[in-house]
Structure formats: structure tokens, C-alpha cells
XYZ file of C-alpha atoms in Angstrom:
466
model
C -32.402 -7.738 -48.485
C -31.375 -8.587 -44.793
C -28.926 -11.224 -44.043
C -27.834 -12.845 -40.796
C -24.325 -13.825 -39.615
C -23.301 -15.414 -36.312
C -20.445 -14.183 -34.156
C -19.165 -15.570 -30.871
C -20.915 -12.546 -29.155
C -24.294 -13.003 -30.916
C -26.077 -12.772 -34.302
C -25.841 -9.693 -36.432
C -28.093 -8.526 -39.236
C -26.442 -7.163 -42.338
C -27.659 -6.163 -45.779
C -27.156 -7.949 -49.129
C -27.065 -5.885 -52.345
C -25.886 -6.901 -55.740
C -24.348 -10.130 -54.606
C -22.307 -8.402 -51.766
C -23.192 -8.719 -48.195
C -22.239 -5.797 -45.800
C -22.194 -5.732 -42.056
C -21.472 -2.306 -40.419
C -20.610 -1.182 -36.962
C -20.061 -4.502 -35.368
C -18.359 -4.018 -31.901
C -15.103 -6.002 -31.337
C -14.458 -4.683 -27.829
C -16.272 -2.734 -25.079
C -16.928 0.956 -25.422
C -13.631 2.616 -24.178
C -15.691 4.965 -21.863
C -16.289 4.945 -18.120
C -14.215 2.290 -16.362
C -12.650 1.242 -19.704
C -11.341 4.735 -20.517
C -7.635 4.699 -20.928
C -7.480 1.028 -20.380
C -6.639 -1.902 -22.496
C -9.725 -2.980 -24.718
C -12.216 -5.117 -22.736
C -14.274 -7.902 -24.295
C -17.678 -7.164 -25.607
C -20.616 -8.332 -23.572
C -22.709 -11.014 -25.574
C -26.139 -9.920 -26.712
C -29.383 -11.690 -27.059
C -31.361 -11.872 -30.232
C -30.208 -10.239 -33.522
C -28.210 -7.112 -33.507
C -28.461 -4.641 -36.440
C -25.278 -4.052 -38.370
C -26.813 -1.898 -41.043
C -25.047 1.457 -40.242
C -21.566 2.578 -39.532
C -20.734 2.639 -35.897
C -19.273 5.680 -33.930
C -15.868 7.019 -34.878
C -13.153 7.563 -32.326
C -13.234 11.051 -30.755
C -11.358 13.600 -32.911
C -11.366 16.986 -34.433
C -11.450 17.310 -38.186
C -8.255 18.170 -40.185
C -7.398 21.898 -40.360
C -7.764 23.749 -43.610
C -6.807 23.094 -46.371
C -6.508 19.283 -45.602
C -10.154 19.248 -44.439
C -11.352 19.699 -48.112
C -8.781 17.093 -49.437
C -9.349 14.404 -46.762
C -12.881 14.855 -45.477
C -13.255 13.122 -42.061
C -16.470 11.383 -40.998
C -17.555 12.018 -37.461
C -20.164 9.769 -35.993
C -20.895 10.394 -32.361
C -21.425 7.592 -29.844
C -19.434 5.457 -27.241
C -19.120 2.082 -29.051
C -16.205 3.390 -31.242
C -14.269 0.037 -31.149
C -16.187 -1.386 -34.051
C -15.525 -2.796 -37.525
C -17.207 -3.389 -40.876
C -17.167 -6.464 -43.054
C -17.924 -6.789 -46.776
C -18.143 -10.223 -48.274
C -19.541 -12.111 -51.364
C -23.088 -12.999 -50.730
C -22.457 -16.630 -51.982
C -18.984 -17.653 -51.169
C -17.950 -21.003 -52.538
C -15.451 -21.602 -49.840
C -13.177 -19.826 -47.277
C -11.957 -16.551 -48.922
C -8.929 -14.496 -48.297
C -9.376 -11.707 -45.808
C -8.029 -8.192 -46.053
C -8.172 -6.093 -42.789
C -7.857 -2.249 -43.513
C -6.307 -0.084 -40.836
C -6.888 3.639 -41.763
C -4.385 6.342 -41.440
C -4.562 9.908 -40.046
C -1.452 10.577 -37.897
C -2.847 8.578 -35.096
C -5.338 11.258 -34.274
C -7.671 11.334 -37.389
C -9.679 8.966 -39.459
C -12.525 6.639 -39.581
C -13.365 3.159 -41.149
C -16.668 4.923 -42.259
C -15.043 7.059 -44.840
C -16.692 6.329 -48.249
C -13.274 5.981 -49.762
C -12.680 2.751 -47.798
C -15.802 0.934 -49.074
C -15.022 -2.702 -49.416
C -17.455 -3.541 -52.261
C -14.752 -3.946 -54.994
C -12.625 -6.310 -52.797
C -15.822 -8.446 -52.065
C -16.737 -8.406 -55.699
C -13.336 -9.859 -56.549
C -13.446 -12.626 -53.950
C -11.751 -10.992 -50.816
C -13.548 -10.418 -47.452
C -12.730 -6.810 -46.648
C -12.708 -5.841 -42.952
C -12.154 -2.314 -41.850
C -11.643 -1.143 -38.239
C -11.905 1.760 -35.933
C -9.457 2.214 -33.052
C -8.640 4.830 -30.324
C -6.879 7.977 -31.620
C -4.948 10.892 -30.126
C -4.441 11.054 -26.473
C -7.109 8.446 -25.787
C -5.301 5.853 -27.992
C -1.620 6.918 -27.815
C -1.123 9.235 -24.984
C 1.713 8.160 -22.653
C 0.745 8.050 -18.977
C 2.270 6.484 -15.829
C -1.064 4.990 -14.769
C -2.293 3.574 -18.074
C -1.047 0.832 -20.476
C 0.898 2.123 -23.505
C -0.170 1.842 -27.272
C -3.902 1.374 -26.397
C -4.865 2.029 -29.991
C -2.459 -0.695 -31.057
C -4.003 -3.015 -28.590
C -7.344 -2.137 -30.144
C -6.023 -3.309 -33.501
C -4.888 -6.458 -31.925
C -8.241 -7.076 -30.401
C -9.902 -6.413 -33.802
C -7.561 -8.905 -35.415
C -8.470 -11.432 -32.659
C -12.175 -10.935 -33.517
C -11.216 -11.578 -37.108
C -9.570 -14.922 -36.232
C -12.448 -16.005 -34.140
C -15.372 -14.823 -36.196
C -14.492 -14.254 -39.761
C -15.339 -17.732 -40.940
C -18.901 -16.969 -40.206
C -18.776 -14.376 -42.997
C -17.040 -16.577 -45.537
C -13.497 -15.574 -44.705
C -10.545 -17.884 -44.073
C -8.931 -17.120 -40.618
C -5.785 -18.885 -41.980
C -5.375 -16.335 -44.800
C -5.542 -12.845 -43.311
C -3.690 -9.873 -44.777
C -3.401 -6.588 -42.809
C -3.310 -3.479 -44.915
C -2.918 0.117 -43.933
C -1.808 3.549 -45.126
C 0.262 6.173 -43.359
C -0.371 5.746 -39.695
C -2.027 2.488 -40.517
C 1.028 1.348 -42.160
C 3.197 2.456 -39.259
C 0.789 0.543 -36.897
C 1.274 -2.633 -39.066
C 5.105 -2.259 -38.971
C 4.670 -2.484 -35.161
C 2.209 -5.371 -35.359
C 4.831 -7.317 -37.458
C 7.068 -7.530 -34.496
C 4.554 -7.693 -31.624
C 4.305 -10.899 -29.688
C 0.577 -9.981 -28.941
C -0.113 -10.204 -32.672
C 1.806 -13.323 -33.489
C -0.311 -15.569 -35.651
C -3.050 -13.140 -36.178
C -2.201 -12.428 -39.774
C -0.163 -13.891 -42.573
C 0.660 -11.165 -44.982
C 0.985 -7.414 -44.581
C 0.732 -4.360 -46.833
C 2.344 -1.025 -45.895
C 1.316 1.949 -47.902
C 3.302 5.107 -47.328
C 4.132 4.274 -43.619
C 7.507 2.879 -42.404
C 8.437 1.413 -39.097
C 8.510 4.121 -36.524
C 8.563 3.968 -32.812
C 9.831 6.349 -29.949
C 10.768 5.838 -26.342
C 8.205 6.409 -23.548
C 9.978 9.591 -22.751
C 9.556 10.933 -26.156
C 6.108 9.753 -26.525
C 4.966 11.454 -23.233
C 5.884 14.981 -24.433
C 2.641 15.526 -25.996
C 0.741 14.460 -22.891
C 3.005 16.768 -20.729
C 2.340 19.666 -23.000
C -1.337 19.023 -22.874
C -1.264 18.749 -19.070
C 0.384 22.161 -18.879
C -2.332 23.730 -21.082
C -5.062 21.913 -19.066
C -3.570 22.731 -15.738
C -3.800 19.208 -14.503
C -1.274 16.530 -13.646
C -0.092 14.375 -16.610
C -1.895 11.192 -15.443
C -4.792 9.213 -17.096
C -6.939 9.579 -13.979
C -6.744 13.448 -14.228
C -7.228 13.484 -18.000
C -10.231 11.240 -17.527
C -11.848 14.080 -15.451
C -11.452 16.643 -18.174
C -14.414 17.367 -20.427
C -13.798 15.457 -23.686
C -14.531 18.436 -25.923
C -11.931 20.535 -23.982
C -9.391 17.663 -24.230
C -9.829 17.415 -27.942
C -9.584 21.285 -28.303
C -6.208 21.330 -26.499
C -5.015 18.278 -28.539
C -6.012 19.928 -31.692
C -4.176 23.142 -30.660
C -0.960 21.407 -29.880
C -0.872 18.696 -32.612
C -3.417 19.904 -35.212
C -0.799 21.836 -37.146
C 1.878 19.051 -37.139
C 2.514 16.976 -40.125
C 4.982 14.118 -40.922
C 7.268 16.295 -43.007
C 7.758 19.416 -40.803
C 7.065 17.590 -37.537
C 5.736 19.031 -34.365
C 3.803 17.591 -31.371
C 1.993 14.476 -32.187
C 1.405 10.920 -31.164
C 3.499 7.822 -31.605
C 3.782 4.072 -31.013
C 6.171 3.654 -28.136
C 8.523 0.728 -27.291
C 7.186 -0.836 -24.129
C 8.797 -4.307 -24.250
C 5.284 -5.770 -23.887
C 3.317 -4.945 -27.139
C 6.299 -3.377 -29.028
C 9.689 -4.954 -28.279
C 12.865 -2.726 -28.187
C 14.758 -5.242 -30.335
C 12.013 -6.427 -32.929
C 12.843 -9.556 -34.952
C 12.592 -9.413 -38.731
C 9.118 -9.770 -40.081
C 8.221 -13.413 -40.846
C 5.213 -12.774 -43.165
C 4.813 -11.943 -46.874
C 5.332 -8.132 -47.456
C 3.952 -5.586 -49.974
C 5.242 -2.167 -49.235
C 5.822 1.196 -50.951
C 5.077 4.794 -51.106
C 4.002 7.604 -53.514
C 6.647 9.354 -55.668
C 5.829 12.973 -54.307
C 4.333 12.170 -50.809
C 5.316 15.781 -49.448
C 3.073 17.596 -51.903
C -0.041 16.887 -49.838
C 1.502 19.082 -47.034
C 3.668 21.449 -48.886
C 1.512 22.444 -51.885
C -2.146 23.207 -50.894
C -1.094 25.707 -48.223
C 1.678 27.223 -50.361
C 4.666 26.008 -48.202
C 6.489 24.798 -51.215
C 6.711 28.454 -52.372
C 7.709 29.845 -48.938
C 10.721 27.727 -48.554
C 13.804 29.722 -49.550
C 17.540 28.915 -49.486
C 17.838 29.870 -45.834
C 14.741 27.840 -44.705
C 16.230 24.833 -46.737
C 19.596 25.131 -44.916
C 17.847 25.336 -41.602
C 15.768 22.145 -42.427
C 18.947 20.382 -43.296
C 20.336 21.100 -40.020
C 17.012 20.057 -38.261
C 16.835 16.731 -40.054
C 20.671 16.154 -39.842
C 20.989 15.890 -43.658
C 24.575 15.977 -44.879
C 25.351 18.733 -47.416
C 26.506 16.200 -50.045
C 22.943 14.550 -50.108
C 21.481 18.104 -50.619
C 23.825 18.877 -53.507
C 23.053 15.511 -55.131
C 19.347 16.343 -55.135
C 19.970 19.788 -56.511
C 22.051 18.359 -59.219
C 19.236 16.153 -60.313
C 16.784 18.939 -60.257
C 18.679 22.051 -61.365
C 15.420 24.132 -61.945
C 13.556 23.047 -58.827
C 12.586 25.457 -56.076
C 14.067 25.038 -52.613
C 10.655 23.920 -51.370
C 10.596 20.987 -53.996
C 14.320 19.945 -52.998
C 13.198 19.904 -49.324
C 10.158 17.921 -49.954
C 11.805 15.340 -52.230
C 14.496 14.784 -49.550
C 11.894 14.634 -46.791
C 9.915 11.959 -48.823
C 12.914 9.849 -49.329
C 14.224 10.310 -45.684
C 10.892 9.580 -44.020
C 9.417 6.962 -46.297
C 11.384 5.657 -49.176
C 14.636 4.968 -47.344
C 13.176 3.174 -44.322
C 10.735 1.050 -46.436
C 13.795 0.028 -48.629
C 15.585 -0.865 -45.359
C 12.725 -3.007 -44.256
C 12.712 -4.813 -47.734
C 16.398 -5.354 -47.412
C 15.911 -6.990 -43.809
C 13.983 -9.851 -45.371
C 14.038 -9.892 -49.215
C 12.340 -13.279 -49.756
C 8.633 -12.819 -50.423
C 8.756 -9.017 -50.241
C 7.426 -6.819 -52.981
C 8.009 -3.074 -53.442
C 5.962 -0.587 -55.386
C 5.973 3.120 -56.164
C 2.776 5.006 -57.156
C 3.710 7.819 -59.646
C 0.514 8.917 -61.349
C 0.261 12.678 -60.890
C -2.987 14.217 -59.836
C -3.928 17.488 -61.570
C -5.820 18.793 -58.496
C -3.984 21.909 -57.067
C -0.705 20.613 -58.329
C -0.713 17.812 -55.804
C 1.062 15.418 -58.190
C 1.783 11.883 -56.834
C 1.034 13.064 -53.263
C 0.291 11.201 -49.951
C -2.981 9.189 -49.826
C -3.657 9.572 -53.617
C -3.189 5.916 -54.193
C -6.049 4.749 -51.910
C -8.853 5.273 -54.413
C -6.957 3.157 -56.849
C -6.316 0.379 -54.342
C -9.920 0.236 -53.387
C -11.083 0.638 -56.980
C -13.202 3.548 -55.726
C -12.103 6.537 -57.697
C -15.486 8.275 -57.315
C -14.922 8.714 -53.681
C -11.269 9.748 -54.134
C -12.074 12.747 -56.400
C -11.067 15.309 -53.768
C -7.431 14.291 -54.334
C -7.406 12.819 -57.788
C -9.995 14.874 -59.707
C -12.989 13.461 -61.702
C -10.805 12.030 -64.519
C -8.540 9.627 -62.668
C -7.558 6.674 -65.035
C -9.717 3.769 -64.345
C -7.239 1.339 -66.085
C -4.611 2.183 -63.378
C -7.231 1.359 -60.668
C -7.836 -1.904 -62.316
C -4.218 -2.833 -62.341
C -3.440 -1.722 -58.755
C -6.565 -3.115 -57.165
C -5.890 -6.572 -58.878
C -2.388 -6.554 -57.470
C -3.743 -6.123 -53.889
C -6.332 -8.791 -54.460
C -3.725 -11.220 -55.785
C -1.334 -10.480 -53.048
C -4.184 -11.111 -50.386
C -4.972 -14.457 -52.091
C -1.594 -15.835 -52.819
C 1.160 -13.550 -51.535
C 2.229 -12.722 -55.098
C 1.044 -9.323 -56.500
C 2.377 -10.058 -59.888
C 5.925 -8.888 -60.255
C 9.451 -9.873 -59.067
C 10.008 -10.055 -55.415
C 12.738 -7.912 -53.797
C 16.394 -9.072 -54.421
C 19.735 -7.532 -55.058
C 18.458 -5.970 -58.302
C 15.916 -3.976 -56.201
C 12.844 -4.321 -58.519
C 10.107 -1.780 -57.988
C 6.609 -1.956 -59.564
C 5.965 1.697 -60.808
C 2.114 2.290 -60.950
C 1.517 5.034 -63.547
C -0.559 5.706 -66.438
C -0.685 4.901 -69.378
C 2.279 2.502 -68.532
C 2.851 0.505 -65.416
C 6.164 -1.289 -65.366
C 8.782 -2.918 -63.065
C 11.969 -0.748 -62.688
C 15.261 -2.036 -61.392
C 16.875 0.189 -58.702
C 15.023 3.548 -59.559
C 16.949 6.616 -58.601
C 19.493 4.432 -56.927
C 22.152 7.158 -56.537
C 19.980 9.240 -54.413
C 18.804 6.219 -52.459
C 22.439 5.109 -51.862
C 23.303 8.425 -50.340
C 21.013 7.549 -47.393
C 21.670 3.886 -46.959
């Protein structure tokens, strides 16, 4: 059954099915092509009549993940220019303004799409939350640093989408005064920047960071990938010159340079940069309610499927310790706690803590009131992935069917029930159902068959970093 909603830009036609209304592919900013390419997002031109919002809109230009990740995290590639679009799922008959959850997908700032089936918002709408998922510019288009283009264009896209939510979500049954931003990996890193951005002030009231800590670099560091691409393309490192390069060629070079990089081993990539406009150099502490955490074995997504966990030997481990600046005493502590572990496991455990668990704990320490910390610990049997990066998403969305590539077909539904409910409750009230962060360092550990709150888990290892 078709259903009509009204936005400031015009009316949109969605679809109602089983008590849930969905509106797909609604543009929130002008297509970032032509005169708008490598520029800040521009307003959408209003339209006459009723615009169909029945199918997902185009995704941001990108290349798929490289094997074996392409089988574990299948991308959705929808061609077209209007890639700055969003999707809305809402109860068909809302009794009043409902809490809103805005999902920002991950993908190392160069992959991902709001059209991934895993991000279907029906379960949130079923439980009284309006779910909005957004696309934003990726890779060099969204985060390449140029002397003749604004920085952090992908982040500016996210701010434009949140502005659209503020201005339009009431027409879909949502409460613009009760908006939670939620993201995983690069989506969470983006949210950490939005928490401190003056451009995003007042656009959301709570934030959920899944497996992504605060992380920014200087403009000089951020420009390295663009300079490397310019060398490969044999053009000057300017937005004007890059705009003249065939987009397919641009994506091929980007993939060649950055496609093999990952958050654990590093390599060329794209980052949010400090620009003192969108992202301040000295950010204030967040002033909104926070829910944040990570998965117990994040590293296994990158270390296990390709066999890296077995290729790391004692020498490789020592070189990695030098690269990351990890003191020997820290390595000895991790070895003592895992006497039978391979060097690759030791390295992965330290990398998970260094890159995720420690900075998220520091963020919680910066404003403990109304901050809640979790850890996802259920271990997937697929390829020995364990409690790896991105595994929790299917549980958060109560959408295990579309998370089977990572979790397998027998993931525990009771755990999805518990975790999804915590996210719904946090979006509605700011309280996910356990003790907020304080000197005791309570962490909600999501596992099956038992989910519990643990005080200061693995504190000795954590203290070695802090």
C-alpha cells in the first residue's frame, strides 16, 4: 500500500507493509556531481507533485571490498548521481512523536551503503523508533584533502542529513527533539567528530559509538593519500585536476592504494581531519548521552579469514610492537595472560585494545555521567571469526537473517532480543538498562547464554595503556 509524507522539498511516496512505513532514497542534498563535485553539500531543488521513494537510491562511488572480506561484508552498489540520500522506516500509525535513530554506516570511509539489507530498519520501527539510514560521500570524493576544496566533505554530508532530519522527521512521526546518532566503525568515528563539531550542535541529543573511537589527523597527514593518488594519476594534487579524471580510473587508483589497508595493520587510507571549522583542534567534552563499546575480538575480521593470524611470528610481533610504539612490558603482560596464544593472537588482542577499547574508555572517562559502556563477546563459529568486528550489527538491528555471512545461520535470537532492546531503550530514554559509567567502570557484556554487567573487566591490561 502506498503512503504519502511531506518534506520541505516536496511530497514523497513510500510503502506501508505490516504496520511499517518505509521511504527509500529520499535526497537530502544535491547530487555531488558536476559543479557540486568536491564541494560542500548543496540544497536539494524542490520538486513538484509526488516523488517516488520506493527503492533505495544510488550509493556513493566505490569499489567492493577485496577478498575475502567481499564475502563477509557484501557491498551494495547502486549506480546513479543522487547518492546523497536517506531512508526512513516508521510505524504506520504513530500515536505521537517517536524517538529517532539515525544510522551512519561504516566501511573505513571508503566503502558501505545505507542500502545493505543488514541495515533494514523494520525492527526499530516495529518497536517504536523511527530509523533513518544515510549515504554520504566516501573515499577521495568525501575525505580527500585538497588545497582547493573544503575538508571533511563526507562529514558535511552527514551534517546535512541530520539537518534534514531536524527539519522533516516530524512529517514521518519522529520527534526532532529526540534524535540519536548511531554508527559502527567509520560511522562511529564520524559520530565522535560530530560530537565536537559546532556545525552539528543541537542536531542530535544522544549518540551510540560501535567499534569506532575518536580519531582525527592533521591536514598534512590527511593529504598523503591524495598525493600518492596524484602521483599514480600523473596529475597535480588538486580537486580541479581530480575532477577531470575518469571516475572509474580514480576509483581503480584509490582501490590500488587503499584497498589493502585495514584499521589494524594500517596503510594508506582516508581520515577525518582537524580543520578548525567542522572539526576543532581542541574539542570540548561531549555534552550528550553516550552509549559506546566494541567487540571482544575485533581484530579477527582482518587477521583470521586471510590467514594473517598464522603468519605472524615472533619477529613480526616485535616489529609490530616497534611500529605501534607498544612498550615491552605491555606485550609481556598480554603474553602472561595468554600463555598458549600464537604471536598473531597476542598482536591482535593488543591492537584491539590500543585502537578501540582504550580510546573508548578514555572517552567514557572524559564525561562519566550518562555514559554507558558495552562489550560484545558472543563468538561466531564462521571461519573462526569469534567476536570480530561488525558481528554485533545484526544483533543491534534484530536482523540476524541478513547477518549470516558473519554469524552463521544459528546465531542466538535471545541475544539479539536483549541487545536490540537496549538500543531502543537508549534512543527513547537515554538509559539502555545498566549502570552508567563511574569509578567502578561497569561494562555490559553481551554474550549468550548469559548477558551481565561486569565491573572493570581485564583491568590490569587496560591500566597498562591508560
